[in-house]
mmCIF file of C-alpha atoms and ligand atoms in Angstrom:
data_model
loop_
_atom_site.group_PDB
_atom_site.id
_atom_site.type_symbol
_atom_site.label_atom_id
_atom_site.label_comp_id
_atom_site.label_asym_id
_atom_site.label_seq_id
_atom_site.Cartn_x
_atom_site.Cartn_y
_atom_site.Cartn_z
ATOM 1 C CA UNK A 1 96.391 77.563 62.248
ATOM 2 C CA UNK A 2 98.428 78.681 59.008
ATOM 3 C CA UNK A 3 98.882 77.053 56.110
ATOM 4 C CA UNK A 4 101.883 75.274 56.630
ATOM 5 C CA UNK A 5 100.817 73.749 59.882
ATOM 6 C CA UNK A 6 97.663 72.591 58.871
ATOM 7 C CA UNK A 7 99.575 71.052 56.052
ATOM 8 C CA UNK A 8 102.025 69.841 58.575
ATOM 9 C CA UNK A 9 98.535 67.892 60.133
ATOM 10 C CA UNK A 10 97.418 66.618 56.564
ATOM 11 C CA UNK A 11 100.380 64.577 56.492
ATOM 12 C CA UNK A 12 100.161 63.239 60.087
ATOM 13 C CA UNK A 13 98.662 60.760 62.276
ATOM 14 C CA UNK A 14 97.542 61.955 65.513
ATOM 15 C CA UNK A 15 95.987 59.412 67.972
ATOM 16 C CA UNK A 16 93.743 61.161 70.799
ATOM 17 C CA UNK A 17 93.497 58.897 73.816
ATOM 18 C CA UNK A 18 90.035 58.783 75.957
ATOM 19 C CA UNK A 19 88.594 60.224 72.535
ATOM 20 C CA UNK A 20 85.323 57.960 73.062
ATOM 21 C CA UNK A 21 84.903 60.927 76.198
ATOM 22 C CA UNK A 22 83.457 64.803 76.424
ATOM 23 C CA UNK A 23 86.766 66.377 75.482
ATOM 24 C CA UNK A 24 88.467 63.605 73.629
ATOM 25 C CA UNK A 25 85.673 63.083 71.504
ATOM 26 C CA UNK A 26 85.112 67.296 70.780
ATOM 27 C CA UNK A 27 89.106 66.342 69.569
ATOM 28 C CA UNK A 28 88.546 63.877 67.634
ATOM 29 C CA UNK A 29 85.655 65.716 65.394
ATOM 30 C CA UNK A 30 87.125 68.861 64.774
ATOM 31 C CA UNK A 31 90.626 67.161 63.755
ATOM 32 C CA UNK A 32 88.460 65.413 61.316
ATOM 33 C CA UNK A 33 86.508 67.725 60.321
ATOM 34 C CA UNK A 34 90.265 68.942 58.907
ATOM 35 C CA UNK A 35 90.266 65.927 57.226
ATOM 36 C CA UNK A 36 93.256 64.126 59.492
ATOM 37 C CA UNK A 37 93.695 61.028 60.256
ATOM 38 C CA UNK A 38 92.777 60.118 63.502
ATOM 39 C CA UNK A 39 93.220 57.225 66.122
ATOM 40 C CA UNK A 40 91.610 56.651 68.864
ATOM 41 C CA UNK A 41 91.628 54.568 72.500
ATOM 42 C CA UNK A 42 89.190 54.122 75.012
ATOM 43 C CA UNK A 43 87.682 51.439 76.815
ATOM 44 C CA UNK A 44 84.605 53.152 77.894
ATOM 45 C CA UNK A 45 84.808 53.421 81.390
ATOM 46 C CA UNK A 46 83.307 57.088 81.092
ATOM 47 C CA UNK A 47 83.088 57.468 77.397
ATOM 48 C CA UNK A 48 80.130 56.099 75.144
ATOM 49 C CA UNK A 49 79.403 54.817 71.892
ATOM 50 C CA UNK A 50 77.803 57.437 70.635
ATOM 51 C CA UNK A 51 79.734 60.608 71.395
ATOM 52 C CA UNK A 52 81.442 58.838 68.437
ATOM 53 C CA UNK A 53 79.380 57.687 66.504
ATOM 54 C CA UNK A 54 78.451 60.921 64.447
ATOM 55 C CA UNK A 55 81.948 59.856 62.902
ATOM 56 C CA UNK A 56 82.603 56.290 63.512
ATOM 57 C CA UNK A 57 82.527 55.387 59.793
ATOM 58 C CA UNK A 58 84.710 58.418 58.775
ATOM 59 C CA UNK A 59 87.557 56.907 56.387
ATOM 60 C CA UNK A 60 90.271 58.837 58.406
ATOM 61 C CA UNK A 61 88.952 57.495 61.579
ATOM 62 C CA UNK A 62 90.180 54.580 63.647
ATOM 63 C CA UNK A 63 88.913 52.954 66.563
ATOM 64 C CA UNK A 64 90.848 50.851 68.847
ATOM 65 C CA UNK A 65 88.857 49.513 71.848
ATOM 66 C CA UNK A 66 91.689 49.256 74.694
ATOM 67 C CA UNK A 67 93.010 50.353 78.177
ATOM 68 C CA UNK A 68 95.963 52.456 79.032
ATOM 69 C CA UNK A 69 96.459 50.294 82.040
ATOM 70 C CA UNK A 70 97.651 47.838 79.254
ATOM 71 C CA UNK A 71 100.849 48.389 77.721
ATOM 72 C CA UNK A 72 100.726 46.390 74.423
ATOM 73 C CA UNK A 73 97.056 48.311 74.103
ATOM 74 C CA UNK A 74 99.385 51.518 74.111
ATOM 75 C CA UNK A 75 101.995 50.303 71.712
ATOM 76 C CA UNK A 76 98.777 49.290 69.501
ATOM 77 C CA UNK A 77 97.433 52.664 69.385
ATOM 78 C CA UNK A 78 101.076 54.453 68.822
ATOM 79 C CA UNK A 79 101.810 52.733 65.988
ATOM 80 C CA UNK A 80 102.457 54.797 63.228
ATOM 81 C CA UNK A 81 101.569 57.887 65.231
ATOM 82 C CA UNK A 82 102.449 61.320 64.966
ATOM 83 C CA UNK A 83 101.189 63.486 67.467
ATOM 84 C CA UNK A 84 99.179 62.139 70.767
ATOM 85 C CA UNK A 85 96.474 64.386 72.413
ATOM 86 C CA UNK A 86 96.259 62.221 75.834
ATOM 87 C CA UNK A 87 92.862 62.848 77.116
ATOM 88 C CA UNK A 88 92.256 59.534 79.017
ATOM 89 C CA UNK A 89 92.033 59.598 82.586
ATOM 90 C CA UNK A 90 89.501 59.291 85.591
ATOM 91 C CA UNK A 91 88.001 62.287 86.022
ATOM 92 C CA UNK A 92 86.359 63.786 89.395
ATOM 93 C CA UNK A 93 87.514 64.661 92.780
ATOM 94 C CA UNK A 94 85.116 62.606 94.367
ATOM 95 C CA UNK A 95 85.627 59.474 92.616
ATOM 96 C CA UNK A 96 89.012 59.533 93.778
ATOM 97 C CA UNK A 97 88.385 59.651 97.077
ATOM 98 C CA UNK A 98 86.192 56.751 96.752
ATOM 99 C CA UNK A 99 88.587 54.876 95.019
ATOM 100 C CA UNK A 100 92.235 56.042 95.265
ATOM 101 C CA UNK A 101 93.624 52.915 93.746
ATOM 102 C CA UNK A 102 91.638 52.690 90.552
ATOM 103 C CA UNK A 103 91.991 56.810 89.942
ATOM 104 C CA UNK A 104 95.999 56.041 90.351
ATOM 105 C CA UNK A 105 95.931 52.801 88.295
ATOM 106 C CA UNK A 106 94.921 54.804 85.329
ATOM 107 C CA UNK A 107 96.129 58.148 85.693
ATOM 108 C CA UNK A 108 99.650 57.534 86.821
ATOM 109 C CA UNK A 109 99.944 53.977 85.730
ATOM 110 C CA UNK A 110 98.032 54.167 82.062
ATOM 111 C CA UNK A 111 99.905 57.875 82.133
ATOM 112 C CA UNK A 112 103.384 56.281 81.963
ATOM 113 C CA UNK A 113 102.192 53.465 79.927
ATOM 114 C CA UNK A 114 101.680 55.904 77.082
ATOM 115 C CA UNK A 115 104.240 57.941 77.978
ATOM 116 C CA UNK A 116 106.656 55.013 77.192
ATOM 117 C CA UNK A 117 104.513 53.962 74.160
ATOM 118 C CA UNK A 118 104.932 57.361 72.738
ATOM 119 C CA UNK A 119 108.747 57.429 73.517
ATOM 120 C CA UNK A 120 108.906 54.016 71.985
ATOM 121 C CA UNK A 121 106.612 55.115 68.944
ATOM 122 C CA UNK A 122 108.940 58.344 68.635
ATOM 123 C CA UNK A 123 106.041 60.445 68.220
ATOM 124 C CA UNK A 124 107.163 63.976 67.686
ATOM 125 C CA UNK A 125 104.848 65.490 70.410
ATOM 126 C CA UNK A 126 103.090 64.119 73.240
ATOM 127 C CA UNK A 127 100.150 66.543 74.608
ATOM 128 C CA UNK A 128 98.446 66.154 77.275
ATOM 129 C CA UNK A 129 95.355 66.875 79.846
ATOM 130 C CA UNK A 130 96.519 68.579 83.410
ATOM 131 C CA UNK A 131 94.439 69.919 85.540
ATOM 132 C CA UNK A 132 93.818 73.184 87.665
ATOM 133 C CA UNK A 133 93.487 70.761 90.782
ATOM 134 C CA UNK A 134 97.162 70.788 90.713
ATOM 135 C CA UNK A 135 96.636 73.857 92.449
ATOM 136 C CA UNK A 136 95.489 72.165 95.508
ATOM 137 C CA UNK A 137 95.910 75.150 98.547
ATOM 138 C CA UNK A 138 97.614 77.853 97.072
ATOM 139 C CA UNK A 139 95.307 80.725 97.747
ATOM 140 C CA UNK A 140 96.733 83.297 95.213
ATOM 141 C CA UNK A 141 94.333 84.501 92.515
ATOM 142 C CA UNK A 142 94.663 84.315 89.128
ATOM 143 C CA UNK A 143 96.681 80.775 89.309
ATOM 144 C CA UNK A 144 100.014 81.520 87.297
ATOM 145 C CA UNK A 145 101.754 78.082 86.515
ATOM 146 C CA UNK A 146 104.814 78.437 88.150
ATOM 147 C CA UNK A 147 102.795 78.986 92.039
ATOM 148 C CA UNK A 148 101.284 75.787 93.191
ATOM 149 C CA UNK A 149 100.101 74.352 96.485
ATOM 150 C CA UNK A 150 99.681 70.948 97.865
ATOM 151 C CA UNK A 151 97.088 68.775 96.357
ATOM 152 C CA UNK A 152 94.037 68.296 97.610
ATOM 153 C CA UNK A 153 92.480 64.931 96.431
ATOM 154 C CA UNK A 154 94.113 61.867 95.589
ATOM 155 C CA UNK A 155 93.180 63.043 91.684
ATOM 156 C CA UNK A 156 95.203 66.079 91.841
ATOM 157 C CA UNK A 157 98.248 63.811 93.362
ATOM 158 C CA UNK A 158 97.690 61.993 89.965
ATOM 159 C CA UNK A 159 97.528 65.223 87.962
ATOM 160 C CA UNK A 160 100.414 66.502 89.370
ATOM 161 C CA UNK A 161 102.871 63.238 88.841
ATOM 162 C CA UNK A 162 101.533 63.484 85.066
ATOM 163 C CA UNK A 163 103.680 66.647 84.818
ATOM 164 C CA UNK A 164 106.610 65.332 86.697
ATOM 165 C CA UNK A 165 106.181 62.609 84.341
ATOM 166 C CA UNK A 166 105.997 64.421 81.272
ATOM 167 C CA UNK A 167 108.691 66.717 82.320
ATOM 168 C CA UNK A 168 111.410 63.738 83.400
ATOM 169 C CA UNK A 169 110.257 62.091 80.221
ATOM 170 C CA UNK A 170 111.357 64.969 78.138
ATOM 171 C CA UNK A 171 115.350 65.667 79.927
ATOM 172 C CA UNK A 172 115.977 61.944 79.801
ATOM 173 C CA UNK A 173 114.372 60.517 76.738
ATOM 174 C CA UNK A 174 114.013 63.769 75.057
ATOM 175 C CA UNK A 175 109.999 63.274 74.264
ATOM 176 C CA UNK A 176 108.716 66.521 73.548
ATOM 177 C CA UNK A 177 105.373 67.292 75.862
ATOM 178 C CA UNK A 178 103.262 69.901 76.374
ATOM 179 C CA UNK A 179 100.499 69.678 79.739
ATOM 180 C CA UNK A 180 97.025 71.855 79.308
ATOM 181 C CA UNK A 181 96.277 72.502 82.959
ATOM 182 C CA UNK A 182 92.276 72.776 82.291
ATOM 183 C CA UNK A 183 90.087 74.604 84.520
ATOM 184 C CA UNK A 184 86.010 73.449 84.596
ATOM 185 C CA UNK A 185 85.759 72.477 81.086
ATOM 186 C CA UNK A 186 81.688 72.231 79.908
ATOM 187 C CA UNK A 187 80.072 71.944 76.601
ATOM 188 C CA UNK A 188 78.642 69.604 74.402
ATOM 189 C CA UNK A 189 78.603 65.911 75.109
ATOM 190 C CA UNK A 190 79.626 66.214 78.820
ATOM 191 C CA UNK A 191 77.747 63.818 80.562
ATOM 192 C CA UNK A 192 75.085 65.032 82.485
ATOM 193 C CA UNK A 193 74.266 61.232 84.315
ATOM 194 C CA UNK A 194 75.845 59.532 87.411
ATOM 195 C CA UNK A 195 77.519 60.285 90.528
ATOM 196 C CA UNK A 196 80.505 62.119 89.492
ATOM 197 C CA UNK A 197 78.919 64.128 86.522
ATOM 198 C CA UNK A 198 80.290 68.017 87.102
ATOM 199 C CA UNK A 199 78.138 70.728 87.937
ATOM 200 C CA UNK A 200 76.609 72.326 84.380
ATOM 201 C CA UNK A 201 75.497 69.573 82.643
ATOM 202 C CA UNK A 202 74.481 68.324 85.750
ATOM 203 C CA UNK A 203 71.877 71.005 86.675
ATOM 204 C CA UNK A 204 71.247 71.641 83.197
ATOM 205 C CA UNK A 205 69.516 68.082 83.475
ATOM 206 C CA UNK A 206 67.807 68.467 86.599
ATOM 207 C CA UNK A 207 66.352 72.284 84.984
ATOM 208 C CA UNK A 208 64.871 70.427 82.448
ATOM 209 C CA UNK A 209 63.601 67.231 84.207
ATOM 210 C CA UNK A 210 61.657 70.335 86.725
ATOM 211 C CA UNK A 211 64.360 69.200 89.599
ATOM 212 C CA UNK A 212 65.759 71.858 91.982
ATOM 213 C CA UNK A 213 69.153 71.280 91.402
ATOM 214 C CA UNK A 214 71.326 71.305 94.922
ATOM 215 C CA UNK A 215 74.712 73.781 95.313
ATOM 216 C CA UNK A 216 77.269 72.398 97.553
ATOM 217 C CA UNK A 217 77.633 75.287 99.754
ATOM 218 C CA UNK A 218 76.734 78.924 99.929
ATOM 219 C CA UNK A 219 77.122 79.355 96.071
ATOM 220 C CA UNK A 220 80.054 81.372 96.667
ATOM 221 C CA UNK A 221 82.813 79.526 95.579
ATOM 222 C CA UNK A 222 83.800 80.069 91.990
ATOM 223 C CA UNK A 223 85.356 79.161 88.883
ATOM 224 C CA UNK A 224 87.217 79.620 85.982
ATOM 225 C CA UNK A 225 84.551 77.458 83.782
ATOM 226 C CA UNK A 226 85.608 76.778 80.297
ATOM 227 C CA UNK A 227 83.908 76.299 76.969
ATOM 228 C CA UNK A 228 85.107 73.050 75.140
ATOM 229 C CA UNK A 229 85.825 75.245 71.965
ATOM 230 C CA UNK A 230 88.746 77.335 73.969
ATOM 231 C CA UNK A 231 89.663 73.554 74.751
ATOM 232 C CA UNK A 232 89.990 72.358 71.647
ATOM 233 C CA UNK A 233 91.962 75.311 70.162
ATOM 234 C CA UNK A 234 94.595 74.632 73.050
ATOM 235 C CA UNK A 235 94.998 71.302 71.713
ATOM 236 C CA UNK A 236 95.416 72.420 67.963
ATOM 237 C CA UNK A 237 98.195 75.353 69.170
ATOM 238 C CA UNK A 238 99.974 73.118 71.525
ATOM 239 C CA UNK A 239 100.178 69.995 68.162
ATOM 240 C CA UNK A 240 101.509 73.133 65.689
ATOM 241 C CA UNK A 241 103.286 75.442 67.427
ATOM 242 C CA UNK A 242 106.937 75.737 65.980
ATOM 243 C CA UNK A 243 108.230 77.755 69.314
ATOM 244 C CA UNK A 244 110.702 76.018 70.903
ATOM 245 C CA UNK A 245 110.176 77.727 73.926
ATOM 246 C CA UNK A 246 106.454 76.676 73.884
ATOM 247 C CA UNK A 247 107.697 73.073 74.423
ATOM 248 C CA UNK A 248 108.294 70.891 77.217
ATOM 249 C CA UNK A 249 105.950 73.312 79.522
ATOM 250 C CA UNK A 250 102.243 73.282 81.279
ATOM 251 C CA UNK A 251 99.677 75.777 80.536
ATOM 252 C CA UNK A 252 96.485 77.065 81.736
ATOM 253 C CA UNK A 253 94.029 76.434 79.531
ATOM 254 C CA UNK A 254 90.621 78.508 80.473
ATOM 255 C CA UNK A 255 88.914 81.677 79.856
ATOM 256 C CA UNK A 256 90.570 83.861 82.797
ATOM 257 C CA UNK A 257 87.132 85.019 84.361
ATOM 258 C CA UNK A 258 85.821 83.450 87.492
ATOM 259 C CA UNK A 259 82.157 82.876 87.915
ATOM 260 C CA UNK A 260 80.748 81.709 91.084
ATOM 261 C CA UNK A 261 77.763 78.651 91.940
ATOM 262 C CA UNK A 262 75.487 81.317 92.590
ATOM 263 C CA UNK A 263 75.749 83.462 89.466
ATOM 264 C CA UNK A 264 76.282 80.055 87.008
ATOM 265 C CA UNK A 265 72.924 78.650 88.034
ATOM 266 C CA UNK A 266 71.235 81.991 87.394
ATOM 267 C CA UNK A 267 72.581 82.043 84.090
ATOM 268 C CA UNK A 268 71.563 78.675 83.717
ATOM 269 C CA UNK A 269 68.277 79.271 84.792
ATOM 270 C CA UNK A 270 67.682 82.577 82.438
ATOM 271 C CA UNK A 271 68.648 80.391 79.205
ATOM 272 C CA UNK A 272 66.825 77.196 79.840
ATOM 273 C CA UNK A 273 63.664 79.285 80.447
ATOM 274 C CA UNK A 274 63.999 80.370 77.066
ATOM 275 C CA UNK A 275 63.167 77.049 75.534
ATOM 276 C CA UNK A 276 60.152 76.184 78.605
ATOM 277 C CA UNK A 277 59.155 78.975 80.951
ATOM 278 C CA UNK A 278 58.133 77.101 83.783
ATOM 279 C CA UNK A 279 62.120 76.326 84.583
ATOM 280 C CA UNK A 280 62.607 79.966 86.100
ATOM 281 C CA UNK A 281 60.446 79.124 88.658
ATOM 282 C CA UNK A 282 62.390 76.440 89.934
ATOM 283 C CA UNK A 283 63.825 76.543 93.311
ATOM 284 C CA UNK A 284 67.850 75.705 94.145
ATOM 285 C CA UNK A 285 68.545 73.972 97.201
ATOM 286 C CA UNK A 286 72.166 74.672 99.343
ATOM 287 C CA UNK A 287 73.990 71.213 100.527
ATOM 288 C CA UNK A 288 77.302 71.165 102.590
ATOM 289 C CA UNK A 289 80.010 71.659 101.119
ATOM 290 C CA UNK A 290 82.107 69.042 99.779
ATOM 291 C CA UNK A 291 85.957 67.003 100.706
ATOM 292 C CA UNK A 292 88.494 68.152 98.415
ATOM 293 C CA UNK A 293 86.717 71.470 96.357
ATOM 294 C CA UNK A 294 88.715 74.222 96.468
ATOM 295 C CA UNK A 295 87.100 77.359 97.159
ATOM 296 C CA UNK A 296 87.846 79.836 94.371
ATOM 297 C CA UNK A 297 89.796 79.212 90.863
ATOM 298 C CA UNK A 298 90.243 81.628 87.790
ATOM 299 C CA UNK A 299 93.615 81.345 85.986
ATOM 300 C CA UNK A 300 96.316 83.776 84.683
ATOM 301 C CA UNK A 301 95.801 82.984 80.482
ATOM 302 C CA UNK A 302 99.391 84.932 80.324
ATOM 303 C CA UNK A 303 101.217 82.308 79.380
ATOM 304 C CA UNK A 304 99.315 80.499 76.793
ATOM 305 C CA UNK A 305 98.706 84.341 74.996
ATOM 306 C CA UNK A 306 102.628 84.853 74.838
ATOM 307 C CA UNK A 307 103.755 81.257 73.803
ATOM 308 C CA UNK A 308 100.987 79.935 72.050
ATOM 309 C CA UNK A 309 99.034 82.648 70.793
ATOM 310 C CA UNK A 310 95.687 81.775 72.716
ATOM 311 C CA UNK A 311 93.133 83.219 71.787
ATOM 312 C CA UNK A 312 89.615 82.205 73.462
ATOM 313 C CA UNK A 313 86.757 83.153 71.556
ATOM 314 C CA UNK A 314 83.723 81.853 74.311
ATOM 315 C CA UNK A 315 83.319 83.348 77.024
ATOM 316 C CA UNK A 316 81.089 81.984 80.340
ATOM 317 C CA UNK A 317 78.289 83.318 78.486
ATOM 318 C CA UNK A 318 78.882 82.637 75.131
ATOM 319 C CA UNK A 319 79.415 79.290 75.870
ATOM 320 C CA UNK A 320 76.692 78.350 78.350
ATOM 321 C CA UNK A 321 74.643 79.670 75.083
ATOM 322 C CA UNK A 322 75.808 77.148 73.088
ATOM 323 C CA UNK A 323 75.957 74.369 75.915
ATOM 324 C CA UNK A 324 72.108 74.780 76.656
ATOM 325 C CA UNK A 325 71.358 74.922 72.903
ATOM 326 C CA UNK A 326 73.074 71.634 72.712
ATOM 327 C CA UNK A 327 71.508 69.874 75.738
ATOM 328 C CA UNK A 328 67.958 70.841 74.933
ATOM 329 C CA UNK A 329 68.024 69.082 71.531
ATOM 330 C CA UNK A 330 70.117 65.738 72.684
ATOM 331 C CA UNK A 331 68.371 65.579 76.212
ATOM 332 C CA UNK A 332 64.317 66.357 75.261
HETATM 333 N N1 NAD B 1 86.270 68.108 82.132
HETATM 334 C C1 NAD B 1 87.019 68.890 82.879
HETATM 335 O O1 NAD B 1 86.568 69.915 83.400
HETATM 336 C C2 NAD B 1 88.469 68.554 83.124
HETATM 337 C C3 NAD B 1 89.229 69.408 83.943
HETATM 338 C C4 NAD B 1 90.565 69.105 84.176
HETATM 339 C C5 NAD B 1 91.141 68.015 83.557
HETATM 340 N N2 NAD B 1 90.378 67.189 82.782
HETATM 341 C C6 NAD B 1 91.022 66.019 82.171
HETATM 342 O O2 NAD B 1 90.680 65.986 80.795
HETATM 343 C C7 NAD B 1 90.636 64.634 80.338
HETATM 344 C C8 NAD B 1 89.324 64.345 79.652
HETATM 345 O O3 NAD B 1 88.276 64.553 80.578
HETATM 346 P P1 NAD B 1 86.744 64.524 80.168
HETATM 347 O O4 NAD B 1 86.060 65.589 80.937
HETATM 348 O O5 NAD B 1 86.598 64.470 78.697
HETATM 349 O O6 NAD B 1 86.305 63.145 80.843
HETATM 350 P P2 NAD B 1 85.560 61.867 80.212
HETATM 351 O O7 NAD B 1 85.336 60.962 81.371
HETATM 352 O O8 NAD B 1 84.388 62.291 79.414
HETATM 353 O O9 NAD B 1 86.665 61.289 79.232
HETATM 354 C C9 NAD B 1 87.694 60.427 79.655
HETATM 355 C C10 NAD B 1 87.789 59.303 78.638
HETATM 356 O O10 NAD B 1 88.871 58.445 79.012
HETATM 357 C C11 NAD B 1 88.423 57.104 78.863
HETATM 358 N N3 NAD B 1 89.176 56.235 79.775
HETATM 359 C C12 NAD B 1 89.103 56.202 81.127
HETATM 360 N N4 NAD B 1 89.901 55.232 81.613
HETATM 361 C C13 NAD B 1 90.501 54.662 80.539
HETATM 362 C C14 NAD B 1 91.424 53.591 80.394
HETATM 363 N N5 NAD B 1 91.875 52.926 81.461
HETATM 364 N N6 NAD B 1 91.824 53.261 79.151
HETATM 365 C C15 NAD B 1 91.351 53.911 78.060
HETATM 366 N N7 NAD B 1 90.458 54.925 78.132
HETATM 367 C C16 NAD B 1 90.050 55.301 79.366
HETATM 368 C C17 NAD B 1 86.951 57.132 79.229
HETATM 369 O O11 NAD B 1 86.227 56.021 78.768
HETATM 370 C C18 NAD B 1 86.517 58.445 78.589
HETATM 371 O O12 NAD B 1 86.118 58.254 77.261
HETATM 372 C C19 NAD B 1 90.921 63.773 81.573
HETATM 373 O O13 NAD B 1 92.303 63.487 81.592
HETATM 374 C C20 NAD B 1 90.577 64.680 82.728
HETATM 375 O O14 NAD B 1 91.275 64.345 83.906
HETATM 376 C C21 NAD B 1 89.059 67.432 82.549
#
């Protein structure tokens, strides 16, 4: 970010939705640590307390306890706003096919809620979280944007009407959105509890309890899995870019290298027996393979290098690093 557009930030309001959550709240601090003022909504379905606590009192933060499924909660939380980084949602393939209706109560319904908060707000850009799963069955490797399949979980549907959303919002109300399509996103603060938490923080858990953590599958299929910090840069380019072309599209937002089950809890393995040796002798156990998971992902970054200068600076490796770091000082 350049002078100008950080400048551009100083002097704005941004309100990051779902910001009590892993990503939203990994938004909220760094945009902070900038020294902007931030807003944020969640009702804590999935987020907690204290992934915000580290900056609850921070005189450019604000705090609105609310739902998306609630339209005045929405025009609450746009007031005055800028820029929105929409992060809140229902995450996880499975709990959608559980529960359909909830996972399309708030990510279609509490998606056009803000949409029409932000239209109504006239906030000068309206980013948002995609999702690879909008990929559904299209086999070709890497994923470009334009080539997509049919969905394969009810969450994907509701990833995939966020974009037709965010794109009819923009030709008839003229909102200006941009959709971050991310792919396996880990780091710190994903939570590594309950029945939908993803895979890495997941295993990194049951490494350090001394449980043998349990692949769905052969440990062949793979993915494109993300460090938080390529994440959050996404975000920042998307809020200052001054392309007009850049606008009003979707973009892949990952690392463009696919790593697959078995290889990710190797690595894993090899880093949390650097803090307590007795975790590479731990066994992994092979489950079925589960509804709805598609079988490999890795994304084209093509699009996000030419129109948004992306440049991701942690790779797999680099960032499981960090991620175990992290884990082994907030979980012991
Ligand atoms: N983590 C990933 O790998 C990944 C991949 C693709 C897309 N996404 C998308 O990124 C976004 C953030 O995901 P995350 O991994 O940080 O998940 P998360 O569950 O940690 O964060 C989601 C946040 O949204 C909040 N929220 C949920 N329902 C809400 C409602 N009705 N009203 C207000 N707040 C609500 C939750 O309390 C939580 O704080 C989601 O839109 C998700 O679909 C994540």
């Amino acid at each position: 970010m350049n002078e100008k557009q950080l400048e551009m930030l100083l002097n704005s309001k941004i309100l990051v939705t779902g910001g009590a959550g892993f990503i939203g709240s990994n938004l909220c601090e760094t945009l902070l640590a900038k020294n902007i003022d931030v807003v944020c909504l969640d009702n804590f379905a999935t987020g907690k307390k204290e992934n915000i606590s580290n900056f609850l009192n921070h005189p450019k933060f604000e705090f609105i306890e609310g739902d998306i499924r609630n339209l005045e909660d929405c025009h609450k939380a746009c007031k005055g706003v800028d820029y929105i980084l929409h992060q809140a949602a229902l995450g996880s393939v499975p709990r959608s096919i559980n529960d359909p209706i909830t996972s399309n109560e708030v990510n279609v319904s509490g998606f056009l809620n803000m949409l029409i908060a932000a239209r109504d707000a006239n906030v000068k850009r309206f980013v948002y979280a995609a999702s690879s799963s909008t990929y559904g069955d299209s086999e070709s490797l890497p994923k470009t944007e334009e080539k997509i399949g049919k969905p394969l979980s009810p969450y994907a549907v509701t990833k995939y009407v966020n974009e037709i959303y965010a794109d009819v919002f923009n030709r008839t109300y003229g909102l200006n959105t941009i959709g971050l399509r991310y792919f396996n996103v880990f780091g710190r603060r994903q939570d590594p509890n309950g029945a939908y938490a993803a895979v890495i923080p997941k295993f990194v858990l049951q490494f350090i309890n001394h449980e043998s953590p349990q692949i769905n599958g052969d440990g062949t299929f793979s993915r494109d899995f993300t460090y938080i910090d390529n994440v959050v840069q996404m975000n920042l380019r998307s809020l200052v870019t001054d392309n007009p072309q850049a606008l009003n599209n979707v973009y892949n937002v990952a690392y463009g290298e696919r790593t697959n089950l078995n290889e990710l809890t190797s690595l894993l393995k090899e880093y949390l027996s650097e803090y307590d040796d007795a975790i590479s002798n731990i066994s992994i156990k092979y489950g079925p393979e589960r509804k709805g998971d598609v079988p490999h992902s890795l994304a084209s970054i093509d699009k996000a290098i030419n129109l948004l200068d992306y440049s991701p600076e942690f790779d797999i490796k680099t960032g499981l690093k960090e991620a175990v770091k992290w884990y082994w000082s907030n979980l012991k």
